[in-house]
Structures are given as C-alpha cells and as structure tokens.
mmCIF file of C-alpha atoms in Angstrom:
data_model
loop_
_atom_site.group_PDB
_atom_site.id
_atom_site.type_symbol
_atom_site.label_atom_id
_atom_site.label_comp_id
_atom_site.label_asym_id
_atom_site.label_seq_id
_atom_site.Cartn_x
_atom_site.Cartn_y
_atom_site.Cartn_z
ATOM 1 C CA UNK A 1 51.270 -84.254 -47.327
ATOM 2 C CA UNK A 2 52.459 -87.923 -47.023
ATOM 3 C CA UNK A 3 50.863 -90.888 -46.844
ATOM 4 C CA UNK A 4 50.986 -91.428 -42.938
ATOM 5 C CA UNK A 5 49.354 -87.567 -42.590
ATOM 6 C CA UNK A 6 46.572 -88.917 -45.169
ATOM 7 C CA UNK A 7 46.258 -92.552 -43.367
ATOM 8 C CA UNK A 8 45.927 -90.937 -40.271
ATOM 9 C CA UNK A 9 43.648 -88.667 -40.657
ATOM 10 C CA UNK A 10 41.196 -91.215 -42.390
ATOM 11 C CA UNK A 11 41.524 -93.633 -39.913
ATOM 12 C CA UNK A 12 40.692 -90.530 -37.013
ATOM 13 C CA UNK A 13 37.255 -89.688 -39.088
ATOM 14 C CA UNK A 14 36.620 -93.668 -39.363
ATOM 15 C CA UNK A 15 37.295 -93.696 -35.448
ATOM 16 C CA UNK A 16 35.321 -90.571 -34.768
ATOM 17 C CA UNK A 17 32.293 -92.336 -36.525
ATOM 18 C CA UNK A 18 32.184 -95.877 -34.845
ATOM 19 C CA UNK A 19 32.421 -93.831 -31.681
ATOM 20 C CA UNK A 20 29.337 -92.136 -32.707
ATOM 21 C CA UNK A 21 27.787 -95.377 -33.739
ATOM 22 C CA UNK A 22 28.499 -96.996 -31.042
ATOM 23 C CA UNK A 23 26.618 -94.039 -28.757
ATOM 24 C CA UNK A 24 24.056 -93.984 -31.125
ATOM 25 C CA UNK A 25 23.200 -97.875 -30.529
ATOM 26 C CA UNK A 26 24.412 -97.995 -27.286
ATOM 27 C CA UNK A 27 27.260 -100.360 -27.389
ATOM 28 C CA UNK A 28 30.176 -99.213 -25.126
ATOM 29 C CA UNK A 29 32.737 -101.733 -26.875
ATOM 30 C CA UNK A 30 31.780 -100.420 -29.964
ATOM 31 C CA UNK A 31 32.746 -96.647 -28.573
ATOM 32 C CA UNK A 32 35.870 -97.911 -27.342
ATOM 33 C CA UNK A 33 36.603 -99.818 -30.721
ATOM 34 C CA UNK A 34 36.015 -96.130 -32.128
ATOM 35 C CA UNK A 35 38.509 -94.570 -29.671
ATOM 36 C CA UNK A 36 41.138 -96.766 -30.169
ATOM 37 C CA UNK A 37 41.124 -96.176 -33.562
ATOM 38 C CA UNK A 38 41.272 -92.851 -33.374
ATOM 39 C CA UNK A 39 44.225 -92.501 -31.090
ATOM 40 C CA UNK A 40 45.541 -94.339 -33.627
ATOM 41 C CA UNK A 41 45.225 -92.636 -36.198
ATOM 42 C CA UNK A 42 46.357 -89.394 -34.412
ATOM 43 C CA UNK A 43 49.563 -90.878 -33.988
ATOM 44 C CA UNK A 44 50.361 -91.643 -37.069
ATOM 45 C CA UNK A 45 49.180 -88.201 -38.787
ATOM 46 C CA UNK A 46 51.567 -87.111 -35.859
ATOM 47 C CA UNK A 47 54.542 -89.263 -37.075
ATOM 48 C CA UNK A 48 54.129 -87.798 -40.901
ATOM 49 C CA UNK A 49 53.786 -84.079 -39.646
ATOM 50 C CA UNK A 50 57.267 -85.184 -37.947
ATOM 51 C CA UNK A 51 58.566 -86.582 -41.107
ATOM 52 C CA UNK A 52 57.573 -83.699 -43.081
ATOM 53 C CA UNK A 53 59.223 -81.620 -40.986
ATOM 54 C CA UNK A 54 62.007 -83.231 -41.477
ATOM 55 C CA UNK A 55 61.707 -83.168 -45.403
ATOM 56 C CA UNK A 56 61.619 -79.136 -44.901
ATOM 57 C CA UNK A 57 65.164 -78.901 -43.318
#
C-alpha cells in the first residue's frame, strides 16, 4: 500500500461519516460536505491502486 491508497481510504470513512452526521441532524449541506469528500477520497485510493500497479510491472 502507498500513501495515496491509505489517504484515500481515510478520507472515504471521514466522508462516509459527515454524510451520516449530516442525516442524522438533518443538515443537507452537511451530507453533501460528506459526499464530496468521499468522492474524493475514492479517487485518490484509485490513483495509488494505479500507481501500484505500475510498481508491479
């Protein structure tokens, strides 16, 4: 694993949870705060499984 994969992935959970915080309390910009961050960190997980990948070769 690299640092992007780890990054990623932490910033996805931290995403997943404001979303849930946000429909917990209500607060649609605080969903959509969550969501952002989670695309976010989905891509860049995705960009270190692509530069592991590339490692392998």
């Amino acid at each position: 694993m690299n640092k992007d994969q780890i990054k990623g992935a932490v910033k996805d959970a931290a995403g997943k949870v404001q979303q849930k915080i946000g429909m917990a309390v209500g607060s649609k910009q605080q969903q959509i705060k969550g969501l952002v961050k989670r695309v976010e960190g989905q891509s860049q997980k995705t960009i270190g499984d692509i530069k592991e990948a590339f490692k392998k070769r």
